[in-house]
């Protein structure tokens, strides 16, 4: 898995061959070891160049190997043998040099990249650290502060930035391999010790301790509860403080701890889950590799509210022409201003000119006659959307797709008013749509595989993480969210405060607790949905609203807050207090404490102490339990799909894998036991009743999550 060739008379060219990214599998490592030994022995060979097949240097260690028992030559001594080699070793970096791939290059004496290459040490995103000497060599090459930044974020840098930082010696306009060979020929005979990074002292920086302390504080704040970023800082600190060999020892110890941690497993699971989500399949057997997507050149966006604006920006940035429609001239003008400003800011950041020529703003539906696809993003109101859908059918070409950005309305009901049910799908973006990565592509009962393939391909083109899901109220993400929200407000009734619940969730790893998120999104949104669904009506007692609706427990606290005009950040008051409307810093509000105490008194609830453990169990297990129901109902094809939705759309901490992975890691029998316990205490909350699928999986011996899909298939017939 490494090809050896002698070129230009005196150069050994070692090519890593393990498509698609030339990952350093056992066979590749063995191939490199044998090739290096051959090159060092061959007297005709005066220098060695390393490159990767298909213009991709190397994507790093083979992540698939991490879950099994490791075999083959280990990477650390292999890289040492390259660095210690008595002939110049040059890395020719094309495509990617990531993780172990970059560490291999750092073991070489020289590095040449071509202009399109990107480099980085992304191990931290897999719950690990660059343990093939990366934490010790990089600081010796580019200094502690720059190495800390790259290693703790896992950020990829361009060849140009790598040159500025000093990671590469040269950037070639054309082939990096050609340039590396020329460089290799030119350095034959020159001393190699100065080029061996392990022999260097780290680049001196003032107050290294202070720099490391600041980095530690920053990573703790940024990735709450995640072990890997902290270990990365500790390893780089070792590079600054200890001789190389001791630093390597520290790197290995830290890696051993991380490697065995559940966090690394969760993050590696998330890596593959994200990639598997693109391999969608429908219950009828159509899937990603047997269905062709249509090409989309021109798209329409209906409605230029927050969502429509973000969608238009995402499309235009991907080079798609957009006809943006509003019904009101003032709205159109303000939408135009906002979209233009967003595109200008983005273009300025990237140093390019904004693609404004791709945009048409209009009040006329007739301008949509040439578009390949329309995304409707009007107000979340079924009747309004139906009107828009039937109006669209009058002007669109017969084969244009109609997509709705509804966050939970029935896609089939909308499709039914059109003349093209197979061409209707949901494209559920998350706010702000030009920033948030997640896209739920919702297929209805009559959506054609081609329409699903087209929406998935379009999503990928605009750089979203797309998950195909079935049609039900709230789809996957919001259907589960509702139960998580319910548990949170029930706990307020029972004795908790918003601060306590949020703190528990933030300690678990969420960037923001549920009440802070609700304030950010606006409490009025859910209020409107509850009104539309008949949960709030004129028959509700305004003084002592019922805590029992539609046959189950209901918590009126969020409605009561809205009645007081507390809509969250936008009104300066919600579950928290803000300095002014629109400001972001949440402060505890004594009025809320009094409000909750009055409420409990009014209903005769004796408050009790709610622990962080209870908060996490009730929130996380309620989410997973609904996830199991979603799998039973075939709304999601796999637990990975559900986890990807929670990772990319709802801020679930990556080092916890996702709610389904978390349930599997805690143990399905534990989750079942806990749900039974909470359901016994709260029999009026049907969502806490363990799902049939969870019970069956436990009865089947709690198989690992990777095997659930086949179990679900077998179990479905019994359910
Ligand atoms: C002592 C140890 C110290 C070192 C530790 C490390 O190096 S840790 C590693 C540090 N390195 C990283 O963290 C880099 C991780 N990789 C990436 O970030 C991206 O894959 C990419 C930027 C390399 C290419 O992006 P792109 O959008 O062009 O393509 P794509 O993302 O769709 O992937 C295509 C296929 O390749 C697969 N695959 C990819 N990499 C690996 C791998 N290392 N291994 C195995 N497989 C890998 C991927 O699963 C997919 O397979 P599928 O679904 O077709 O069966």
XYZ file of C-alpha atoms and ligand atoms in Angstrom:
774
model
C 0.000 0.000 0.000
C 2.959 2.196 -0.633
C 4.502 2.188 -4.096
C 8.252 2.479 -4.506
C 9.891 3.921 -7.594
C 13.302 5.326 -8.412
C 12.988 8.516 -10.419
C 15.404 11.068 -11.818
C 18.196 8.550 -11.191
C 18.717 9.303 -7.506
C 15.312 9.895 -5.925
C 13.161 7.264 -4.263
C 9.517 8.240 -4.742
C 7.283 6.616 -2.110
C 3.583 6.903 -2.981
C 0.934 6.163 -0.351
C -1.833 4.178 -2.027
C -4.966 3.726 0.023
C -7.889 5.503 -1.632
C -9.878 7.618 -1.076
C -7.636 9.606 1.310
C -4.518 7.385 1.647
C -5.185 6.861 5.336
C -2.313 5.302 7.267
C -3.719 1.795 7.652
C -1.517 -1.044 8.904
C -0.756 -2.011 5.292
C 0.233 1.562 4.402
C 2.481 1.841 7.452
C 4.104 -1.461 6.556
C 4.540 -0.296 2.964
C 6.195 2.944 4.102
C 8.498 1.101 6.488
C 9.686 -1.311 3.808
C 10.067 1.463 1.219
C 12.091 3.694 3.551
C 14.377 0.834 4.451
C 14.864 0.025 0.748
C 15.615 3.669 -0.076
C 18.138 3.961 2.727
C 19.896 0.780 1.605
C 19.972 1.637 -2.119
C 23.238 3.433 -2.801
C 21.885 4.969 -5.994
C 19.224 6.779 -3.962
C 20.366 10.121 -2.596
C 17.011 11.575 -1.456
C 13.446 10.433 -0.774
C 10.140 12.081 -1.720
C 6.811 11.036 -0.144
C 3.516 11.680 -1.892
C -0.040 10.303 -2.023
C -1.939 8.690 -4.857
C -4.612 10.715 -6.695
C -3.079 14.002 -5.599
C -4.012 13.462 -1.955
C -1.072 13.259 0.385
C -2.697 11.629 3.406
C -5.879 11.965 5.502
C -4.153 10.673 8.647
C -4.439 7.503 10.673
C -7.111 5.075 9.506
C -9.938 5.947 11.897
C -11.634 2.602 11.272
C -8.679 0.848 12.882
C -9.246 2.677 16.175
C -12.201 0.479 17.106
C -10.334 -2.810 16.632
C -7.053 -4.153 17.885
C -4.139 -2.313 16.289
C -1.675 -4.283 14.181
C 1.191 -3.393 11.882
C 4.145 -1.098 12.564
C 3.281 1.730 14.952
C 3.415 5.251 13.556
C 5.675 6.919 16.134
C 8.839 4.823 15.538
C 8.094 4.835 11.811
C 8.165 8.635 11.716
C 11.300 8.622 13.883
C 13.028 6.341 11.400
C 12.167 8.774 8.591
C 13.467 11.754 10.548
C 16.622 9.881 11.534
C 17.260 8.716 7.937
C 20.613 9.832 6.567
C 19.166 10.949 3.230
C 16.999 14.070 2.767
C 13.310 13.210 3.103
C 10.816 15.569 1.439
C 7.014 15.509 1.759
C 5.142 16.504 -1.418
C 1.765 17.642 -0.107
C -1.161 17.733 -2.502
C -4.831 17.669 -1.479
C -4.733 16.973 2.240
C -2.106 16.430 4.909
C -4.164 15.855 8.021
C -3.503 14.294 11.400
C -0.987 11.481 11.082
C -0.479 12.610 7.477
C 0.862 15.971 8.603
C 2.807 14.288 11.393
C 4.473 12.103 8.768
C 5.345 15.275 6.848
C 6.707 16.870 10.040
C 9.023 13.862 10.360
C 10.398 14.685 6.902
C 13.241 17.169 6.596
C 11.451 19.391 4.072
C 7.817 20.011 3.091
C 6.459 21.293 -0.218
C 2.741 21.878 -0.787
C 0.841 22.865 -3.884
C -1.548 25.800 -3.847
C -4.695 23.709 -3.371
C -3.408 21.698 -0.410
C -4.846 21.957 3.072
C -3.064 20.919 6.241
C -4.088 20.388 9.835
C -4.064 18.319 12.984
C -7.791 17.582 13.435
C -7.345 14.773 15.991
C -9.051 16.920 18.643
C -12.282 16.636 16.634
C -12.026 12.854 17.065
C -11.499 13.104 20.816
C -7.736 12.522 20.456
C -4.498 14.464 20.155
C -1.777 14.337 17.485
C 0.096 11.522 19.163
C 2.575 10.677 16.432
C 4.843 13.455 17.636
C 2.597 16.274 16.334
C 2.277 17.959 19.721
C 6.068 17.914 20.104
C 7.287 18.698 16.577
C 4.820 21.419 15.567
C 5.682 23.778 18.497
C 9.348 23.297 17.607
C 8.553 24.409 14.076
C 6.042 27.248 14.464
C 6.098 28.186 18.142
C 3.828 27.479 21.086
C 0.977 29.992 20.483
C 0.435 29.048 16.819
C 0.759 25.318 17.555
C -1.706 25.592 20.433
C -4.250 27.278 18.203
C -3.965 24.693 15.437
C -3.884 21.657 17.693
C -6.723 22.669 20.029
C -9.088 23.692 17.233
C -8.124 21.097 14.623
C -8.464 23.887 12.057
C -7.322 23.173 8.494
C -4.998 25.771 6.976
C -4.389 26.544 3.330
C -0.987 26.019 1.741
C -0.472 29.776 1.746
C -1.155 30.075 5.466
C 1.005 27.019 6.114
C 3.836 28.820 4.328
C 3.331 31.956 6.417
C 3.285 29.911 9.611
C 6.428 28.063 8.560
C 4.840 24.613 8.352
C 5.889 24.192 4.725
C 9.075 25.353 3.057
C 7.634 26.025 -0.347
C 4.291 26.369 -2.153
C 4.317 25.115 -5.716
C 1.974 26.503 -8.353
C 1.800 23.193 -10.198
C 2.716 19.688 -9.104
C 4.037 19.464 -5.536
C 5.723 16.188 -6.446
C 7.795 17.815 -9.202
C 8.710 20.718 -6.926
C 9.583 18.336 -4.082
C 11.873 16.336 -6.370
C 13.675 19.487 -7.462
C 14.067 20.576 -3.853
C 15.313 17.097 -2.900
C 17.968 17.196 -5.613
C 19.078 20.654 -4.507
C 19.622 19.693 -0.840
C 21.530 16.444 -1.312
C 24.644 16.558 0.825
C 23.455 19.343 3.129
C 23.474 18.674 6.885
C 20.236 17.129 8.125
C 20.426 17.766 11.876
C 19.133 21.351 11.636
C 16.116 19.958 9.750
C 15.278 17.331 12.378
C 12.526 18.923 14.450
C 12.985 16.598 17.402
C 16.477 18.006 17.869
C 15.288 21.596 18.026
C 14.163 23.560 21.057
C 10.615 24.950 20.769
C 10.532 28.397 19.181
C 11.020 30.745 22.111
C 8.024 32.755 23.291
C 7.673 35.008 26.342
C 5.530 33.722 29.221
C 4.836 30.269 27.838
C 3.078 29.300 31.063
C 0.708 32.238 30.737
C 0.008 31.397 27.088
C -0.797 27.785 28.011
C -2.982 28.850 30.953
C -4.928 31.204 28.688
C -5.345 28.440 26.094
C -6.557 26.059 28.793
C -9.133 28.544 30.036
C -10.283 29.154 26.473
C -10.726 25.471 25.575
C -12.544 24.753 28.827
C -14.963 27.555 28.047
C -15.363 26.623 24.367
C -15.773 22.875 24.635
C -17.332 22.268 28.002
C -16.511 18.895 29.445
C -14.502 17.731 26.417
C -11.246 16.062 27.457
C -9.279 16.208 24.204
C -8.743 19.995 23.940
C -7.475 20.047 27.522
C -5.088 17.153 26.810
C -3.874 18.967 23.684
C -2.880 21.990 25.770
C -1.153 19.741 28.314
C 0.840 18.008 25.590
C 1.953 21.282 23.984
C 2.892 22.613 27.415
C 5.093 19.510 27.780
C 6.802 20.428 24.495
C 7.646 23.815 25.971
C 8.824 22.553 29.334
C 10.402 19.135 28.768
C 13.094 17.650 26.549
C 11.743 15.994 23.413
C 11.862 12.388 24.700
C 9.992 13.309 27.900
C 7.499 15.325 25.889
C 6.845 12.281 23.714
C 6.244 10.221 26.828
C 3.710 12.768 28.052
C 2.044 12.793 24.623
C 1.703 9.000 24.775
C 0.277 8.989 28.317
C -2.307 11.617 27.422
C -3.223 9.751 24.241
C -3.676 6.487 26.164
C -6.170 8.191 28.481
C -8.060 9.793 25.622
C -8.029 6.690 23.489
C -9.748 4.642 26.151
C -12.285 7.371 26.928
C -15.906 7.156 25.861
C -15.500 10.658 24.427
C -13.117 9.505 21.689
C -15.521 6.704 20.788
C -18.390 9.192 20.652
C -16.538 11.597 18.385
C -15.317 8.892 16.029
C -18.868 7.554 15.877
C -20.005 11.107 15.010
C -17.403 11.299 12.205
C -18.773 8.216 10.457
C -22.420 9.011 11.300
C -22.068 12.348 9.505
C -20.718 10.638 6.412
C -23.307 7.863 6.523
C -26.174 10.377 6.692
C -25.419 11.303 3.078
C -26.064 7.671 2.110
C -29.814 8.049 2.442
C -32.389 5.384 1.791
C -36.167 5.423 1.591
C -38.477 2.692 2.902
C -39.236 1.719 -0.736
C -35.590 0.775 -1.353
C -34.568 3.850 -3.351
C -31.302 5.206 -2.121
C -28.392 7.540 -2.715
C -26.564 5.238 -5.102
C -29.488 4.170 -7.287
C -31.230 7.516 -7.816
C -30.100 10.438 -9.949
C -30.417 13.981 -8.697
C -31.470 16.736 -11.058
C -29.196 19.627 -11.757
C -30.330 22.869 -10.127
C -29.142 26.073 -11.819
C -31.930 28.473 -10.857
C -33.973 28.465 -7.682
C -36.792 30.526 -6.245
C -37.082 31.549 -2.587
C -40.521 32.620 -1.415
C -40.535 34.850 1.630
C -37.641 36.990 2.790
C -38.010 36.686 6.535
C -35.096 35.424 8.621
C -35.215 31.950 7.082
C -35.712 33.017 3.461
C -32.816 35.453 3.680
C -30.427 32.810 5.002
C -31.569 30.304 2.375
C -31.083 32.821 -0.446
C -27.569 33.622 0.813
C -26.642 29.918 1.015
C -27.860 29.256 -2.533
C -26.144 32.258 -4.091
C -22.871 31.477 -2.338
C -22.945 28.091 -4.059
C -23.317 29.779 -7.465
C -27.054 29.174 -7.901
C -29.183 31.968 -9.403
C -31.965 32.976 -7.056
C -35.290 34.680 -7.687
C -36.329 36.017 -4.286
C -40.004 36.857 -3.814
C -41.943 38.902 -1.318
C -45.552 40.034 -1.440
C -44.977 43.442 0.058
C -42.653 46.112 -1.409
C -41.354 47.212 1.986
C -40.554 43.640 3.032
C -38.891 43.060 -0.324
C -36.700 46.102 0.120
C -35.615 45.205 3.638
C -35.010 41.576 2.571
C -32.913 42.778 -0.342
C -30.838 45.010 1.908
C -30.248 42.219 4.426
C -29.320 39.570 1.831
C -27.005 41.963 -0.004
C -25.288 42.982 3.234
C -24.772 39.342 4.289
C -23.256 38.474 0.912
C -21.033 41.556 0.968
C -19.747 40.760 4.465
C -19.030 37.184 3.480
C -17.265 38.202 0.253
C -15.176 40.770 2.102
C -14.085 38.137 4.626
C -13.037 35.807 1.810
C -11.469 38.543 -0.292
C -13.729 37.953 -3.321
C -16.476 40.009 -4.937
C -20.053 39.298 -3.820
C -22.070 37.303 -6.390
C -24.918 39.834 -6.387
C -25.500 39.336 -10.122
C -27.059 35.960 -9.264
C -29.920 37.604 -7.370
C -33.282 38.873 -8.617
C -35.664 40.466 -6.120
C -39.257 40.723 -7.231
C -42.879 40.922 -6.164
C -43.985 38.873 -9.163
C -44.479 35.110 -9.089
C -44.166 35.141 -12.898
C -40.409 35.538 -12.605
C -40.363 31.974 -11.297
C -41.296 30.415 -14.623
C -37.713 29.304 -15.410
C -36.571 28.042 -12.031
C -35.697 24.387 -11.442
C -36.808 24.407 -7.843
C -38.571 26.662 -5.357
C -38.047 26.805 -1.613
C -41.034 28.258 0.192
C -40.117 30.018 3.439
C -43.257 31.930 4.353
C -44.825 32.184 7.788
C -45.501 28.825 9.534
C -49.218 28.707 8.708
C -50.749 25.779 6.858
C -53.404 27.792 5.016
C -50.928 30.417 3.878
C -48.506 27.757 2.681
C -51.280 25.948 0.816
C -52.194 29.190 -0.946
C -48.567 29.736 -1.939
C -48.272 26.160 -3.179
C -51.317 26.368 -5.418
C -50.240 29.787 -6.735
C -46.826 28.336 -7.551
C -48.379 25.588 -9.659
C -49.891 28.264 -11.917
C -46.526 29.735 -12.884
C -43.874 27.045 -12.473
C -42.733 24.702 -15.222
C -44.495 21.351 -14.887
C -41.269 19.631 -13.802
C -40.027 22.165 -11.237
C -39.671 20.936 -7.677
C -41.533 22.619 -4.835
C -39.840 22.473 -1.444
C -41.154 23.749 1.840
C -39.063 25.036 4.692
C -41.715 24.145 7.243
C -40.323 23.115 10.608
C -42.998 20.548 11.251
C -46.178 20.926 9.194
C -47.548 18.003 7.212
C -45.686 17.847 3.894
C -48.289 15.478 2.390
C -51.102 17.900 3.172
C -49.196 20.651 1.391
C -48.327 18.421 -1.556
C -51.982 17.497 -1.944
C -52.903 21.019 -3.098
C -50.366 20.880 -5.937
C -50.473 19.322 -9.395
C -47.133 17.517 -8.727
C -47.104 15.524 -5.497
C -43.990 13.496 -6.472
C -42.057 16.754 -6.873
C -42.811 18.087 -3.392
C -40.365 17.620 -0.493
C -39.547 19.417 2.725
C -36.236 21.227 3.135
C -36.134 22.102 6.796
C -33.338 24.610 7.390
C -32.295 25.783 10.849
C -31.914 29.438 11.811
C -29.790 31.247 10.809
C -29.980 29.232 7.603
C -26.728 30.519 6.104
C -24.828 29.479 9.241
C -26.464 26.360 10.654
C -25.172 23.180 9.056
C -28.212 20.938 9.373
C -30.819 20.330 6.690
C -33.656 17.841 7.197
C -34.888 16.700 3.792
C -38.430 15.494 4.375
C -39.981 12.984 2.019
C -43.749 12.671 1.920
C -45.751 9.567 1.080
C -45.676 10.481 -2.607
C -42.345 12.277 -2.934
C -40.327 10.741 -5.760
C -36.820 9.376 -5.066
C -35.561 11.832 -7.701
C -36.989 14.774 -5.735
C -35.332 13.507 -2.544
C -32.033 12.961 -4.381
C -32.239 16.498 -5.813
C -32.894 18.122 -2.429
C -30.095 16.074 -0.812
C -27.642 16.972 -3.586
C -28.619 20.627 -3.428
C -28.136 20.581 0.348
C -24.673 19.091 -0.070
C -23.810 21.693 -2.682
C -24.670 24.491 -0.274
C -22.485 22.754 2.318
C -25.186 21.453 4.609
C -25.142 18.186 6.499
C -28.286 16.622 5.048
C -30.430 13.935 6.606
C -33.416 12.403 4.819
C -36.374 11.948 7.173
C -39.993 10.894 6.893
C -43.032 13.075 7.289
C -44.584 13.455 10.740
C -45.344 16.366 13.025
C -41.990 18.037 13.808
C -40.107 15.493 11.643
C -37.163 14.148 13.686
C -35.535 17.146 15.367
C -38.549 19.116 16.538
C -40.623 16.034 17.338
C -37.941 15.016 19.839
C -37.314 18.577 21.009
C -40.888 18.940 22.211
C -40.444 16.165 24.769
C -37.122 17.585 25.936
C -38.774 20.978 26.433
C -41.684 19.335 28.260
C -39.334 17.657 30.750
C -37.517 20.940 31.352
C -40.660 22.877 32.218
C -42.076 20.026 34.312
C -38.914 20.218 36.403
C -39.574 23.939 36.960
C -43.010 23.054 38.276
C -41.492 20.437 40.575
C -38.907 22.723 42.159
C -36.046 23.526 39.768
C -35.096 26.957 38.435
C -34.179 27.770 34.819
C -30.618 28.405 36.024
C -30.338 24.945 37.628
C -31.626 23.137 34.558
C -29.411 25.161 32.220
C -26.348 24.672 34.392
C -26.816 20.897 34.406
C -27.184 20.860 30.627
C -24.171 23.112 30.121
C -22.047 20.948 32.409
C -23.157 17.981 30.310
C -21.680 19.806 27.321
C -24.440 21.843 25.655
C -23.169 25.275 24.666
C -26.410 26.745 26.050
C -29.077 25.384 28.341
C -32.600 24.872 27.057
C -34.056 27.991 28.719
C -31.347 30.246 27.297
C -31.933 28.710 23.869
C -35.694 29.249 24.212
C -35.112 32.916 25.074
C -32.855 33.217 22.035
C -35.359 31.613 19.641
C -38.330 33.559 21.030
C -40.947 32.117 23.375
C -43.775 33.465 21.217
C -42.948 30.950 18.454
C -43.999 27.919 20.504
C -46.937 29.871 21.946
C -48.282 30.437 18.460
C -47.853 26.754 17.585
C -49.686 25.685 20.773
C -52.521 28.078 19.978
C -52.787 26.724 16.422
C -52.804 23.148 17.679
C -55.733 23.821 20.005
C -53.800 23.471 23.281
C -54.626 27.062 24.195
C -58.127 28.345 23.628
C -60.862 30.511 25.111
C -61.931 27.708 27.447
C -58.623 27.853 29.340
C -58.989 29.496 32.767
C -56.793 32.636 32.597
C -56.206 32.718 36.364
C -55.489 29.082 37.021
C -54.880 27.417 33.663
C -55.316 23.668 33.604
C -52.257 21.410 33.971
C -54.029 18.629 32.100
C -54.789 18.957 28.393
C -55.613 16.546 25.586
C -55.476 13.661 28.068
C -52.006 14.299 29.481
C -49.935 16.528 31.731
C -49.531 20.057 30.423
C -47.331 22.821 31.809
C -48.853 26.290 31.290
C -45.719 28.132 32.525
C -44.416 29.111 29.048
C -47.886 30.442 28.059
C -48.109 32.449 31.281
C -44.728 33.997 30.516
C -45.871 34.982 27.043
C -49.053 36.503 28.441
C -46.756 38.842 30.410
C -45.029 39.853 27.168
C -41.906 37.915 28.110
C -40.862 36.595 24.690
C -37.153 36.178 25.469
C -34.161 38.183 24.235
C -36.230 40.174 21.747
C -38.303 41.757 24.552
C -35.443 41.854 27.067
C -37.286 39.427 29.347
C -38.019 35.730 29.144
C -36.825 32.939 31.421
C -33.974 35.349 32.100
C -33.554 39.098 32.240
C -31.566 41.052 29.612
C -30.177 44.583 29.845
C -32.306 45.680 26.910
C -34.398 44.078 24.148
C -32.045 42.232 21.803
C -29.136 42.014 24.184
C -27.675 38.555 24.678
C -26.339 38.275 28.215
C -28.803 36.270 30.306
C -29.122 37.303 33.940
C -31.129 35.646 36.684
C -34.437 37.378 37.252
C -35.765 37.439 40.824
C -39.244 37.992 39.361
C -39.064 34.549 37.773
C -38.190 32.977 41.124
C -41.229 34.663 42.716
C -43.390 33.745 39.737
C -42.407 30.063 40.083
C -42.980 30.074 43.842
C -46.439 31.649 43.416
C -47.260 29.164 40.720
C -46.324 26.142 42.875
C -48.292 27.575 45.801
C -51.343 28.135 43.597
C -51.336 24.490 42.465
C -50.323 23.033 45.834
C -47.017 21.690 44.515
C -44.428 21.070 47.230
C -41.085 21.932 45.634
C -38.311 19.374 45.908
C -34.588 19.426 45.138
C -33.849 18.331 41.606
C -30.331 17.077 41.020
C -28.248 17.619 37.877
C -28.383 13.870 37.363
C -32.173 13.949 37.232
C -32.088 16.873 34.781
C -29.797 14.980 32.415
C -31.623 11.688 32.748
C -35.050 13.135 32.146
C -33.951 15.324 29.237
C -31.559 12.926 27.509
C -33.581 9.757 28.016
C -36.827 11.455 26.948
C -35.025 12.454 23.746
C -33.644 8.968 23.141
C -36.997 7.331 23.955
C -38.694 9.399 21.271
C -35.755 8.589 18.989
C -36.607 4.896 19.389
C -40.235 5.638 18.482
C -39.015 7.541 15.423
C -37.019 4.481 14.380
C -40.063 2.248 14.943
C -42.130 4.595 12.771
C -39.444 4.589 10.041
C -39.204 8.381 10.189
C -35.418 8.074 10.482
C -33.495 5.302 8.752
C -30.903 4.812 11.491
C -29.874 5.979 14.962
C -26.894 7.716 13.311
C -29.286 9.947 11.359
C -31.009 11.021 14.568
C -27.686 11.734 16.237
C -26.443 13.780 13.279
C -29.608 15.893 13.508
C -29.000 16.550 17.191
C -25.287 17.246 16.709
C -25.713 19.714 13.866
C -29.116 21.250 14.590
C -29.597 21.256 18.348
C -26.158 21.764 19.908
C -25.856 18.263 21.357
C -22.224 18.004 22.553
C -20.119 16.116 20.025
C -18.139 14.310 22.705
C -21.428 12.660 23.747
C -22.073 11.348 20.221
C -25.805 12.173 20.064
C -28.820 11.121 22.142
C -28.989 7.622 20.655
C -25.257 7.042 21.049
C -25.439 8.402 24.590
C -28.223 5.930 25.402
C -26.131 3.092 24.005
C -23.100 4.245 25.965
C -24.990 4.562 29.251
C -26.463 1.131 28.548
C -29.917 0.414 27.137
C -30.980 -1.531 30.213
C -30.066 1.444 32.415
C -32.054 3.783 30.155
C -35.018 1.413 30.284
C -34.848 1.159 34.064
C -34.648 4.930 34.479
C -37.538 5.580 32.100
C -39.655 3.006 33.949
C -38.775 4.744 37.196
C -39.680 8.234 35.938
C -42.829 6.988 34.250
C -43.950 5.347 37.499
C -43.560 8.726 39.232
C -45.153 10.657 36.324
C -47.817 8.347 34.874
C -49.513 11.382 33.291
C -46.495 11.856 30.947
C -46.928 9.162 28.275
C -43.671 10.113 26.541
C -41.734 8.728 29.525
C -43.173 5.280 28.963
C -40.335 3.211 27.487
C -40.805 2.611 23.784
C -41.419 -0.875 22.476
C -38.229 -0.785 20.448
C -36.119 0.035 23.501
C -37.698 -2.864 25.381
C -37.067 -5.217 22.477
C -33.453 -4.148 22.070
C -32.857 -4.726 25.777
C -34.546 -8.113 25.487
C -32.227 -8.900 22.556
C -29.207 -8.264 24.802
C -28.617 -4.535 24.094
C -26.673 -4.865 20.829
C -24.120 -2.132 19.985
C -25.555 0.860 18.145
C -23.889 -0.120 14.850
C -26.040 -3.269 14.870
C -29.368 -1.631 15.709
C -30.282 -1.143 12.084
C -30.357 -4.859 11.349
C -32.082 -5.598 14.667
C -34.710 -2.959 13.906
C -35.371 -4.612 10.554
C -35.907 -7.976 12.247
C -37.845 -6.537 15.137
C -40.155 -4.416 13.022
C -42.205 -7.387 11.941
C -42.827 -8.291 15.609
C -43.769 -4.786 16.725
C -0.967 7.748 16.712
C -2.153 8.320 15.918
C -2.108 9.800 15.719
C -2.851 10.193 14.523
C -4.180 10.290 14.530
C -4.903 10.634 13.304
O -4.344 10.865 12.251
S -6.572 10.666 13.435
C -7.136 11.076 11.809
C -6.923 12.506 11.507
N -7.496 12.817 10.245
C -8.720 13.345 10.122
O -9.385 13.621 11.084
C -9.204 13.570 8.715
C -10.580 12.975 8.563
N -11.070 13.106 7.206
C -11.564 14.262 6.716
O -11.582 15.287 7.366
C -12.134 14.224 5.338
O -12.484 12.896 5.047
C -11.175 14.732 4.221
C -10.968 16.245 4.406
C -9.857 14.011 4.301
C -11.825 14.455 2.840
O -13.099 15.008 2.822
P -14.116 14.645 1.623
O -15.328 15.476 1.856
O -13.410 14.746 0.355
O -14.468 13.111 1.820
P -15.222 12.372 3.022
O -15.041 13.085 4.313
O -16.591 12.032 2.594
O -14.349 11.036 3.126
C -14.290 10.109 2.054
C -14.198 8.726 2.614
O -12.942 8.584 3.306
C -13.156 8.129 4.619
N -12.107 8.723 5.463
C -11.685 9.994 5.449
N -10.663 10.148 6.310
C -10.446 8.928 6.851
C -9.513 8.448 7.786
N -8.584 9.239 8.337
N -9.588 7.163 8.130
C -10.489 6.346 7.587
N -11.397 6.756 6.676
C -11.364 8.037 6.319
C -14.543 8.626 4.973
O -15.097 7.877 6.013
C -15.267 8.419 3.653
O -15.576 7.047 3.551
P -16.896 6.565 2.790
O -18.027 7.275 3.468
O -16.701 7.003 1.379
O -16.911 5.102 2.988
